[in-house]
JSON list of N, CA and C in Angstrom, two decimals:
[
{"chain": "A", "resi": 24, "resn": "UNK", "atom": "N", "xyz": [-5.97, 53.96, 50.41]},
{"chain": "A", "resi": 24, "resn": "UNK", "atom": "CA", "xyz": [-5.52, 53.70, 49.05]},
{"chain": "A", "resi": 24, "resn": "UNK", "atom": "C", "xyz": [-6.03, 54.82, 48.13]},
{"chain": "A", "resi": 25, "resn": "UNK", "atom": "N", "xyz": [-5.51, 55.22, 47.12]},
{"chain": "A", "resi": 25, "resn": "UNK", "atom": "CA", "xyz": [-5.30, 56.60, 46.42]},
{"chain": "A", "resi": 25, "resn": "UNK", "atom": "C", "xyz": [-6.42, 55.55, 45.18]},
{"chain": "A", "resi": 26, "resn": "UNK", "atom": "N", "xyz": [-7.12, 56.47, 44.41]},
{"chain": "A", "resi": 26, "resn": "UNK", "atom": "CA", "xyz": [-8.02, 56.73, 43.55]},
{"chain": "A", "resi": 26, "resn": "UNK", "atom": "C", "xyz": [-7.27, 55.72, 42.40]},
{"chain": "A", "resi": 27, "resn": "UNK", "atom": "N", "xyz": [-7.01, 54.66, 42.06]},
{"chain": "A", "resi": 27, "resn": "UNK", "atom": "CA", "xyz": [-6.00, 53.84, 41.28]},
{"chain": "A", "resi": 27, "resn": "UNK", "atom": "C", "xyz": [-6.89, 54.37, 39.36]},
{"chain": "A", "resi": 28, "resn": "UNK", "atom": "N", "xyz": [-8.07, 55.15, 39.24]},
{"chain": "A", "resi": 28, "resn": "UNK", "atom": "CA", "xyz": [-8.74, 55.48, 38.22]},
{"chain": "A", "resi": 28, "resn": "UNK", "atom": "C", "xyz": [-8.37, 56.60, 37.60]},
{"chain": "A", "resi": 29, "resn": "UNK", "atom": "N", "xyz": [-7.86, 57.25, 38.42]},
{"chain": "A", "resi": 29, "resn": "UNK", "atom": "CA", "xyz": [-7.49, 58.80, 37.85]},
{"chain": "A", "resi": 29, "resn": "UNK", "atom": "C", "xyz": [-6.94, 58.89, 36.34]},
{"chain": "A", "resi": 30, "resn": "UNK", "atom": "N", "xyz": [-6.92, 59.74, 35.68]},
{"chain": "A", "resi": 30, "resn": "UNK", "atom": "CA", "xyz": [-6.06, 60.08, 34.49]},
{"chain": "A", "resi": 30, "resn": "UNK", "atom": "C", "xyz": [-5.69, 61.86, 34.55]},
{"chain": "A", "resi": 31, "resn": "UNK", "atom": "N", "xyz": [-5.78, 61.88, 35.64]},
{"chain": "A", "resi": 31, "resn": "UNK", "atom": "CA", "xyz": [-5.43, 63.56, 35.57]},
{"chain": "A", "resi": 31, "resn": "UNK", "atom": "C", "xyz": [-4.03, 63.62, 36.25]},
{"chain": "A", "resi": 32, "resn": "UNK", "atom": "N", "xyz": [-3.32, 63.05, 36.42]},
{"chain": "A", "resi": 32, "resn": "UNK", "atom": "CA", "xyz": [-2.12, 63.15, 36.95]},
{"chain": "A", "resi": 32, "resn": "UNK", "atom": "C", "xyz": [-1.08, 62.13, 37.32]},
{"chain": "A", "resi": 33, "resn": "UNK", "atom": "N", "xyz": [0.29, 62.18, 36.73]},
{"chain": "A", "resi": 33, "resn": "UNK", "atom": "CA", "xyz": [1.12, 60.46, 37.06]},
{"chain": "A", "resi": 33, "resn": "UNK", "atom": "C", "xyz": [1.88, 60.95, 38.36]},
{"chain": "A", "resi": 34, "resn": "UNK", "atom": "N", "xyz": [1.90, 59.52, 38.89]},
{"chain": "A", "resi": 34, "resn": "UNK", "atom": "CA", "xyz": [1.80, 59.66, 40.37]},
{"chain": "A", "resi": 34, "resn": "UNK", "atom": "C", "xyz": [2.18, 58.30, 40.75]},
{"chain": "A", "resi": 35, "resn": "UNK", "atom": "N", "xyz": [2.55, 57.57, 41.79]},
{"chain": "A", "resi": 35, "resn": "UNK", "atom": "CA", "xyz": [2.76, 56.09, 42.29]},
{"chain": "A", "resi": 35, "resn": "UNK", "atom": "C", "xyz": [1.15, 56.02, 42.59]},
{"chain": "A", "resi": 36, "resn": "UNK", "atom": "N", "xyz": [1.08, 54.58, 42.28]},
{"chain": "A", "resi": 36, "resn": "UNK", "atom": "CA", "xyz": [-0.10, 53.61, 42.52]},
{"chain": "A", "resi": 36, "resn": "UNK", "atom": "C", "xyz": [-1.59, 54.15, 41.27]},
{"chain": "A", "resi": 37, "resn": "UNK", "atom": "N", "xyz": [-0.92, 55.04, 40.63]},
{"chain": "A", "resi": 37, "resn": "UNK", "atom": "CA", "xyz": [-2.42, 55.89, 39.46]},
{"chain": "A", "resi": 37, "resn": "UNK", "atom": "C", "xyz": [-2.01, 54.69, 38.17]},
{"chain": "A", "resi": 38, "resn": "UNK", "atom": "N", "xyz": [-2.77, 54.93, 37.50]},
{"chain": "A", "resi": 38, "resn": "UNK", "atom": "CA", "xyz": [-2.94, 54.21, 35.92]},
{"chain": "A", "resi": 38, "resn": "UNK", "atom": "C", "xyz": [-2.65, 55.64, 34.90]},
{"chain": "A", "resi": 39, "resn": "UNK", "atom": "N", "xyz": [-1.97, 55.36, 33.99]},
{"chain": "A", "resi": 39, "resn": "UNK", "atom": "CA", "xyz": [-1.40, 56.17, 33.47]},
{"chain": "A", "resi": 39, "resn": "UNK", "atom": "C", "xyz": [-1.57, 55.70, 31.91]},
{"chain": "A", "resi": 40, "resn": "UNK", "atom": "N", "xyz": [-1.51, 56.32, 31.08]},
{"chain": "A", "resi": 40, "resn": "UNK", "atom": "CA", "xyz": [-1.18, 56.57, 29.57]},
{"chain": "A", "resi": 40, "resn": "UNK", "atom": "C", "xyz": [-0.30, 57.50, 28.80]},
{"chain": "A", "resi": 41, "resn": "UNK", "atom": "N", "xyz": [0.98, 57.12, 28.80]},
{"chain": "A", "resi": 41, "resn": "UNK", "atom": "CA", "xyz": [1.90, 57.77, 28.39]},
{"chain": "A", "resi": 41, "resn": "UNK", "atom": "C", "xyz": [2.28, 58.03, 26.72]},
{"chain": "A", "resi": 42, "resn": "UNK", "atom": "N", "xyz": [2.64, 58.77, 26.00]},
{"chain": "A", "resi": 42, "resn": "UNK", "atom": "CA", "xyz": [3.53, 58.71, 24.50]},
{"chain": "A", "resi": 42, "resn": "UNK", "atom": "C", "xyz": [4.40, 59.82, 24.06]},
{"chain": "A", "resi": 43, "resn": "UNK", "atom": "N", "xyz": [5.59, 59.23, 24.14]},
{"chain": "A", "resi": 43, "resn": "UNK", "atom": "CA", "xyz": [6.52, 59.62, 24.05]},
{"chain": "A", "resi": 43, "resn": "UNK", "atom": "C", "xyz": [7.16, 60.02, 22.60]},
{"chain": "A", "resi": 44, "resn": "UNK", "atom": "N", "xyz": [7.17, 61.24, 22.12]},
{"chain": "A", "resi": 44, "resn": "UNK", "atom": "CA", "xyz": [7.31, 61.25, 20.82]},
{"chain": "A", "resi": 44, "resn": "UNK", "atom": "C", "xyz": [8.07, 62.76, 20.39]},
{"chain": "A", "resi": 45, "resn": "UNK", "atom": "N", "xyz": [9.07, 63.08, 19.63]},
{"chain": "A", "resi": 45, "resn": "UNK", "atom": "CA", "xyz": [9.58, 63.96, 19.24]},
{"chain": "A", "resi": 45, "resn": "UNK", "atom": "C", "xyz": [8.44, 64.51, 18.21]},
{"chain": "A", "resi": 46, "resn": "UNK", "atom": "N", "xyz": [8.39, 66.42, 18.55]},
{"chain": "A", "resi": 46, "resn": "UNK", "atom": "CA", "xyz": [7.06, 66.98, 17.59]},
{"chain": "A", "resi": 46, "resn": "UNK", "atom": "C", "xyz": [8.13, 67.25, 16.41]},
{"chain": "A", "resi": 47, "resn": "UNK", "atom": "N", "xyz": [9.19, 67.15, 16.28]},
{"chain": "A", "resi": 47, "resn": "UNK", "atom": "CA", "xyz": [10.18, 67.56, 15.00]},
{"chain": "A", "resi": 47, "resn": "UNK", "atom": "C", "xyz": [9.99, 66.44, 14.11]},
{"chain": "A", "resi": 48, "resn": "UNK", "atom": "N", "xyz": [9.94, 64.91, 14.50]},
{"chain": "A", "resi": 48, "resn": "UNK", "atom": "CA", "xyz": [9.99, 64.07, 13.36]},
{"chain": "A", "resi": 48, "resn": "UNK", "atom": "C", "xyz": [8.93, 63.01, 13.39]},
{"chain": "A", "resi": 49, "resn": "UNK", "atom": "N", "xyz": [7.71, 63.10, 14.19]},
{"chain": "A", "resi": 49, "resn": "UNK", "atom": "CA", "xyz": [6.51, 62.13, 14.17]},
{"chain": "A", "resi": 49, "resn": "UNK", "atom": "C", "xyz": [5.70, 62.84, 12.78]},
{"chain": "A", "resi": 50, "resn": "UNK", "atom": "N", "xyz": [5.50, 61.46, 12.52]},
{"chain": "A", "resi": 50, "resn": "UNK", "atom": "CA", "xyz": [4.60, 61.44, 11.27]},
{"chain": "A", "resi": 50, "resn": "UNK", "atom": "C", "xyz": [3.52, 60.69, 10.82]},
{"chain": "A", "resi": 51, "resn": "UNK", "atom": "N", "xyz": [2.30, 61.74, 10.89]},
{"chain": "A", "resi": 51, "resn": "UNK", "atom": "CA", "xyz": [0.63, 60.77, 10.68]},
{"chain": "A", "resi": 51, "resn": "UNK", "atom": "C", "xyz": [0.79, 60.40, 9.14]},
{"chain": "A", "resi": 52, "resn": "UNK", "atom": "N", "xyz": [0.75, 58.98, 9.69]},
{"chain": "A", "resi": 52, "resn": "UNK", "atom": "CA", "xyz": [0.02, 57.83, 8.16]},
{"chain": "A", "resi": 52, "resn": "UNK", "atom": "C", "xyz": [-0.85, 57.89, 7.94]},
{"chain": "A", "resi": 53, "resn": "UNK", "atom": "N", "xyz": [-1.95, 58.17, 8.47]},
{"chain": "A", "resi": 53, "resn": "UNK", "atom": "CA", "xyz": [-3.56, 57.91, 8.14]},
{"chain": "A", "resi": 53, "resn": "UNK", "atom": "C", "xyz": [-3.68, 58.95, 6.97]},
{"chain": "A", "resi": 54, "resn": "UNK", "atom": "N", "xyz": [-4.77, 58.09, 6.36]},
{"chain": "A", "resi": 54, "resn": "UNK", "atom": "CA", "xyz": [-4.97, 59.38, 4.95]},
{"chain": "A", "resi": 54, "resn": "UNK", "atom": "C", "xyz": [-7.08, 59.02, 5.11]},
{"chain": "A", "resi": 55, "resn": "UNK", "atom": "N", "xyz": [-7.69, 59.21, 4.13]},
{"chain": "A", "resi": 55, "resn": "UNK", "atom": "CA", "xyz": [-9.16, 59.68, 4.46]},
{"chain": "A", "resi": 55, "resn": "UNK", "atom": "C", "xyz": [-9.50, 58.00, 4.14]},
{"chain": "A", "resi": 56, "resn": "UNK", "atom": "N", "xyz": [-8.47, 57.43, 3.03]},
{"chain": "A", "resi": 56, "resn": "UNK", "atom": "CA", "xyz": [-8.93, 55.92, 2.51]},
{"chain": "A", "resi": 56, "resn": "UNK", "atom": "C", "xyz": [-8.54, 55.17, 3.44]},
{"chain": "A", "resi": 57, "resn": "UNK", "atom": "N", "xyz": [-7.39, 55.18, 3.98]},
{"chain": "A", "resi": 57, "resn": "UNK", "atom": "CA", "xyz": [-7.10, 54.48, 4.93]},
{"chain": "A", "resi": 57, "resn": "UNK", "atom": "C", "xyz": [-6.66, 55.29, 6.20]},
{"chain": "A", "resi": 58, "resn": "UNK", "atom": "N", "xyz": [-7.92, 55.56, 7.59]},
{"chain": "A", "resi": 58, "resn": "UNK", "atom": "CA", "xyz": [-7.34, 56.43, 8.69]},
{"chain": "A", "resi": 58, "resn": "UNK", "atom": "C", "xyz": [-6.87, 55.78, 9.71]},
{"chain": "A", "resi": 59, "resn": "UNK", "atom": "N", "xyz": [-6.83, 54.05, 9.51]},
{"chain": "A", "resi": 59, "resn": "UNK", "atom": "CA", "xyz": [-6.44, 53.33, 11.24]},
{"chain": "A", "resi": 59, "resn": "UNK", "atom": "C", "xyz": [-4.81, 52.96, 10.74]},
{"chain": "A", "resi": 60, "resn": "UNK", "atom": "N", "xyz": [-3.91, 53.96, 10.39]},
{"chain": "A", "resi": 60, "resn": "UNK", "atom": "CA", "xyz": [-2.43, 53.60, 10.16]},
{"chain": "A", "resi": 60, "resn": "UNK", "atom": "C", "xyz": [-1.77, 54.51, 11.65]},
{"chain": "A", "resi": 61, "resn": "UNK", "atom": "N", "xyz": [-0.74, 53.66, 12.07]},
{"chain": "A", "resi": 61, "resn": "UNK", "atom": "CA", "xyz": [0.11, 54.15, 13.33]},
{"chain": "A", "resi": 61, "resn": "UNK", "atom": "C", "xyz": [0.88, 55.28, 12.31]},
{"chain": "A", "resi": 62, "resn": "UNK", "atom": "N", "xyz": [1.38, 56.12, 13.46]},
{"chain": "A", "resi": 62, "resn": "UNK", "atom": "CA", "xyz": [2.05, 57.34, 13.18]},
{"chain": "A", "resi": 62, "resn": "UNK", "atom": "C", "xyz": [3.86, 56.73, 13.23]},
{"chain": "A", "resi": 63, "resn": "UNK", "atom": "N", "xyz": [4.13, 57.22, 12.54]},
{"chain": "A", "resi": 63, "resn": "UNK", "atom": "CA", "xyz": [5.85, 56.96, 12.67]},
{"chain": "A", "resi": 63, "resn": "UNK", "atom": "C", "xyz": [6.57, 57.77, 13.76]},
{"chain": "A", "resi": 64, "resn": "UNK", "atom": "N", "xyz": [7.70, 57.25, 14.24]},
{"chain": "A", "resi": 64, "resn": "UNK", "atom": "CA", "xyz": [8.74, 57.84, 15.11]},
{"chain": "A", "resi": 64, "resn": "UNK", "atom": "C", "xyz": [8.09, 58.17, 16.61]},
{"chain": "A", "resi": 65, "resn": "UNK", "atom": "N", "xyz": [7.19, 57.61, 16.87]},
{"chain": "A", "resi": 65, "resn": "UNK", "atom": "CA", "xyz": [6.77, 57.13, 17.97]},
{"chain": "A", "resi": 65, "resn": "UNK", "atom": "C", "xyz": [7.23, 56.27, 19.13]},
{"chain": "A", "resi": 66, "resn": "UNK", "atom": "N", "xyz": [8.55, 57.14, 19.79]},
{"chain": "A", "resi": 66, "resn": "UNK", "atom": "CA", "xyz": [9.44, 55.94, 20.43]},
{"chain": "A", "resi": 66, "resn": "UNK", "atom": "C", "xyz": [8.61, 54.96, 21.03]},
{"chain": "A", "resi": 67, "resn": "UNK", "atom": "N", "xyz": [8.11, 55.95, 22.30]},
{"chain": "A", "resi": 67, "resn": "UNK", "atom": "CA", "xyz": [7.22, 54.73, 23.17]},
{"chain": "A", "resi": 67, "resn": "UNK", "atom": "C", "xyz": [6.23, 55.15, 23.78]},
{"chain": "A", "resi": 68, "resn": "UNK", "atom": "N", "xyz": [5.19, 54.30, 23.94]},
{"chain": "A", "resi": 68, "resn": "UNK", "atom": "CA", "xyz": [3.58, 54.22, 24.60]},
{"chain": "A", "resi": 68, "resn": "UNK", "atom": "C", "xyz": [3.78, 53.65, 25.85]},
{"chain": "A", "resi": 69, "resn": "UNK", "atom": "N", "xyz": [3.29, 54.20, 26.78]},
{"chain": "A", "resi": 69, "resn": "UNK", "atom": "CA", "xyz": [2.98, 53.19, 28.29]},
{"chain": "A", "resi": 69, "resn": "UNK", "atom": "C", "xyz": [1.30, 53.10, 28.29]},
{"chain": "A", "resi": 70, "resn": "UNK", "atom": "N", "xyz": [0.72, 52.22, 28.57]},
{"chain": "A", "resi": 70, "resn": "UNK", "atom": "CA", "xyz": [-0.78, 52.31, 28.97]},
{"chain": "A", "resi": 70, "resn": "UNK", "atom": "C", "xyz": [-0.52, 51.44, 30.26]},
{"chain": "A", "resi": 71, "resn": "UNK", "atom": "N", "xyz": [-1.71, 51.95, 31.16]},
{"chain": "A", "resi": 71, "resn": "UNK", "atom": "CA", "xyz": [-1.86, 51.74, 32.24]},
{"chain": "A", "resi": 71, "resn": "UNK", "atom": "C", "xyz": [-0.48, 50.85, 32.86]},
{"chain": "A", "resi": 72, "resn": "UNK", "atom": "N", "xyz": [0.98, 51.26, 32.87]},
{"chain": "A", "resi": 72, "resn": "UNK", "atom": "CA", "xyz": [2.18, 51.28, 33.59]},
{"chain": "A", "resi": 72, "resn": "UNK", "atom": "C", "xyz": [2.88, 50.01, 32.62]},
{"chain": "A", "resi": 73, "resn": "UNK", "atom": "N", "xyz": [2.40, 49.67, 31.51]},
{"chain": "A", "resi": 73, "resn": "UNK", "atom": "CA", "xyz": [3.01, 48.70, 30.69]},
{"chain": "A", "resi": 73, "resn": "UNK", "atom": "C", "xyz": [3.31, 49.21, 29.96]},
{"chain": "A", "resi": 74, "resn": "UNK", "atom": "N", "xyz": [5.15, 48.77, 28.92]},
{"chain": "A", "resi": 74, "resn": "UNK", "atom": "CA", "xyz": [5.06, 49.74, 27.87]},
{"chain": "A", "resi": 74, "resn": "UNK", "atom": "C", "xyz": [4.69, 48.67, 26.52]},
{"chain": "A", "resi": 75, "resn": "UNK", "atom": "N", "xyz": [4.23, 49.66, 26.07]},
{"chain": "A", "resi": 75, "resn": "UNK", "atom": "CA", "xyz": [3.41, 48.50, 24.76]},
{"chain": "A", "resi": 75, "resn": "UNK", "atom": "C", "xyz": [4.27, 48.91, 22.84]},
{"chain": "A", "resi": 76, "resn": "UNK", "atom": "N", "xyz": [4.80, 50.21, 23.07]},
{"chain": "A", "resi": 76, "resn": "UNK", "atom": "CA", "xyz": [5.80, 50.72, 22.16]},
{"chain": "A", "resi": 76, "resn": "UNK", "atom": "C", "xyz": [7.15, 51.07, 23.07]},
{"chain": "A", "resi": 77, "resn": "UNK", "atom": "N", "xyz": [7.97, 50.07, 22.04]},
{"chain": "A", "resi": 77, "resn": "UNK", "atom": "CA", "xyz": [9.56, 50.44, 22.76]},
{"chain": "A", "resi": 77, "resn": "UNK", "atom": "C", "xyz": [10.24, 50.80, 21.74]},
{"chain": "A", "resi": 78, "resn": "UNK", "atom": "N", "xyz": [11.12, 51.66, 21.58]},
{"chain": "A", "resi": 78, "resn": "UNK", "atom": "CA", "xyz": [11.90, 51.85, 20.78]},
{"chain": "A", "resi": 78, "resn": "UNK", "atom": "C", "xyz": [11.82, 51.96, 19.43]},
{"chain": "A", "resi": 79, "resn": "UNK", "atom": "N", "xyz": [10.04, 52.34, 19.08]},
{"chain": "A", "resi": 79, "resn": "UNK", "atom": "CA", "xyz": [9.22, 52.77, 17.96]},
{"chain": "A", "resi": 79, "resn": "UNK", "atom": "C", "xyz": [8.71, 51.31, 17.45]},
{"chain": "A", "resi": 80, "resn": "UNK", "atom": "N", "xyz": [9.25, 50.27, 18.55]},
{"chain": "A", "resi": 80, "resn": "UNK", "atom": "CA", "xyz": [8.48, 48.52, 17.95]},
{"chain": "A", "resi": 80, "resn": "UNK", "atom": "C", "xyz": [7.50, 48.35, 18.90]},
{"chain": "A", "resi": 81, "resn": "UNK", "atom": "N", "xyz": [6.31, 47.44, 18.65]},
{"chain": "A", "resi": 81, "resn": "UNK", "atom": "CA", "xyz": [5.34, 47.41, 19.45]},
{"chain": "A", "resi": 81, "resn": "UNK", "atom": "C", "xyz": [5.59, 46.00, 20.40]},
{"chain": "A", "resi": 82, "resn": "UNK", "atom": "N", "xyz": [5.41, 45.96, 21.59]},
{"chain": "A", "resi": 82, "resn": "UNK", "atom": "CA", "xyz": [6.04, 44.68, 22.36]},
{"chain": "A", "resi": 82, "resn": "UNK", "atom": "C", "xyz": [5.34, 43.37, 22.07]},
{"chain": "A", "resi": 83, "resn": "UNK", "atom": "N", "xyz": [3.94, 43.84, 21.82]},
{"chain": "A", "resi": 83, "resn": "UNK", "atom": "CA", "xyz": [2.92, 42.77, 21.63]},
{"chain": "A", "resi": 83, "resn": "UNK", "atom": "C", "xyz": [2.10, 42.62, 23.14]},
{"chain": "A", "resi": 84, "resn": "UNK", "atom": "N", "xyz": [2.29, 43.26, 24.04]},
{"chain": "A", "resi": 84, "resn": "UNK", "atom": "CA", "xyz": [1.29, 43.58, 25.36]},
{"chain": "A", "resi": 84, "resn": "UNK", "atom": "C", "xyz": [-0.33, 44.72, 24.50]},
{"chain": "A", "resi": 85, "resn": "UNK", "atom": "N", "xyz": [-1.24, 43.98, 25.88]},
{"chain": "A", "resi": 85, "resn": "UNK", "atom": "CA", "xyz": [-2.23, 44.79, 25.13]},
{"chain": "A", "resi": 85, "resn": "UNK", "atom": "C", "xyz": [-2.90, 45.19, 26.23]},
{"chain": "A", "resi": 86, "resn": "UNK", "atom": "N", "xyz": [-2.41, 46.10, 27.29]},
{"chain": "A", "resi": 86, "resn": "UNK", "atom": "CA", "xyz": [-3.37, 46.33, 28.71]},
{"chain": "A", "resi": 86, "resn": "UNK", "atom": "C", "xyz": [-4.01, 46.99, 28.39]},
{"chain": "A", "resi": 87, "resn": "UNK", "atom": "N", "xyz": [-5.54, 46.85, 29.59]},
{"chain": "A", "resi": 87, "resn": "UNK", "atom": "CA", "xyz": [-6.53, 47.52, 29.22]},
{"chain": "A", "resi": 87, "resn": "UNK", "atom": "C", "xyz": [-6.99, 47.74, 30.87]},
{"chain": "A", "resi": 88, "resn": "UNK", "atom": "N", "xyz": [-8.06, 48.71, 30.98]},
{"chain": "A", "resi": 88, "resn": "UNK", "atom": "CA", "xyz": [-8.74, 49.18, 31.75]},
{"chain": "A", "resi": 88, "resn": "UNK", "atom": "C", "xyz": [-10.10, 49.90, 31.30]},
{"chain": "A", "resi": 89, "resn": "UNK", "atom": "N", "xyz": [-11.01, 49.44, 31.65]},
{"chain": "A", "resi": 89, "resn": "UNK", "atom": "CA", "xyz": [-12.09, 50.11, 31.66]},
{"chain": "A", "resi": 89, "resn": "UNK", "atom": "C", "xyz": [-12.68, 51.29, 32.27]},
{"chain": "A", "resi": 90, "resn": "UNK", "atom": "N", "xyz": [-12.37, 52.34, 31.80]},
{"chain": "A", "resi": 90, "resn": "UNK", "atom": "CA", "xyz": [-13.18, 53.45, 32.73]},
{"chain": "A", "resi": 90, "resn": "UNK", "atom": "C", "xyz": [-14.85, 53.31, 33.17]},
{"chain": "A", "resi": 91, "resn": "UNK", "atom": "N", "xyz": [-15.19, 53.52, 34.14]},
{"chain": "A", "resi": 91, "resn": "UNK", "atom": "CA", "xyz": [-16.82, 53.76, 33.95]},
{"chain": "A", "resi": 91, "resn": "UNK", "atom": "C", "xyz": [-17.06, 54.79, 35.08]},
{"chain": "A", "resi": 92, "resn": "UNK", "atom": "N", "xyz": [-18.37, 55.63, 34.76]},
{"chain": "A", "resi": 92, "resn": "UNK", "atom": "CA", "xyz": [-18.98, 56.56, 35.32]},
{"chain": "A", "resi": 92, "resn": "UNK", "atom": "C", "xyz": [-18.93, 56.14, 36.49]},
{"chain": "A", "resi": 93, "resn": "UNK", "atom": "N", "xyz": [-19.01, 56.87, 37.65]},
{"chain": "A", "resi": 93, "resn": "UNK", "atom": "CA", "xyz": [-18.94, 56.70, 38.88]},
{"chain": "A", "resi": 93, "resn": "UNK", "atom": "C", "xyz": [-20.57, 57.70, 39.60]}
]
C-alpha cells in the first residue's frame, strides 16, 4: 500500500488538496480589519478527495486529516 500521507504529488490512493481557480478573475476579500474573508471566483476546492467548493458554492463537507511528524 502506497504512502496514503503524501502531499507532494496526486496520484490514486494519495490525499490530496486541490483549488481550482482562474488567476484573471479571483479576488482576495480579506482586508487588515477583517483577514478570515473567502476569496471570490473560486470555482472549486477538493481536500483530501472531497469536493468542499463546487461551482464557487461551498457543499457544506468538512474533511480533515491530520498530518503528524513521522
Amino acid at each position: 500500500m502506497r504512502n496514503r500521507i503524501s502531499r507532494r504529488q496526486i496520484t490514486e490512493d494519495y490525499y490530496a488538496d486541490i483549488v481550482i481557480f482562474n488567476p484573471e478573475t479571483i479576488i482576495d476579500m480579506s482586508t487588515f480589519d477583517n483577514p478570515h474573508q473567502y476569496p471570490e471566483e473560486v470555482e472549486y476546492v477538493v481536500v483530501n478527495g472531497e469536493v468542499v467548493v463546487q461551482q464557487g458554492e461551498h457543499t457544506g463537507l468538512l474533511p480533515r486529516k491530520i498530518l503528524r511528524k513521522s
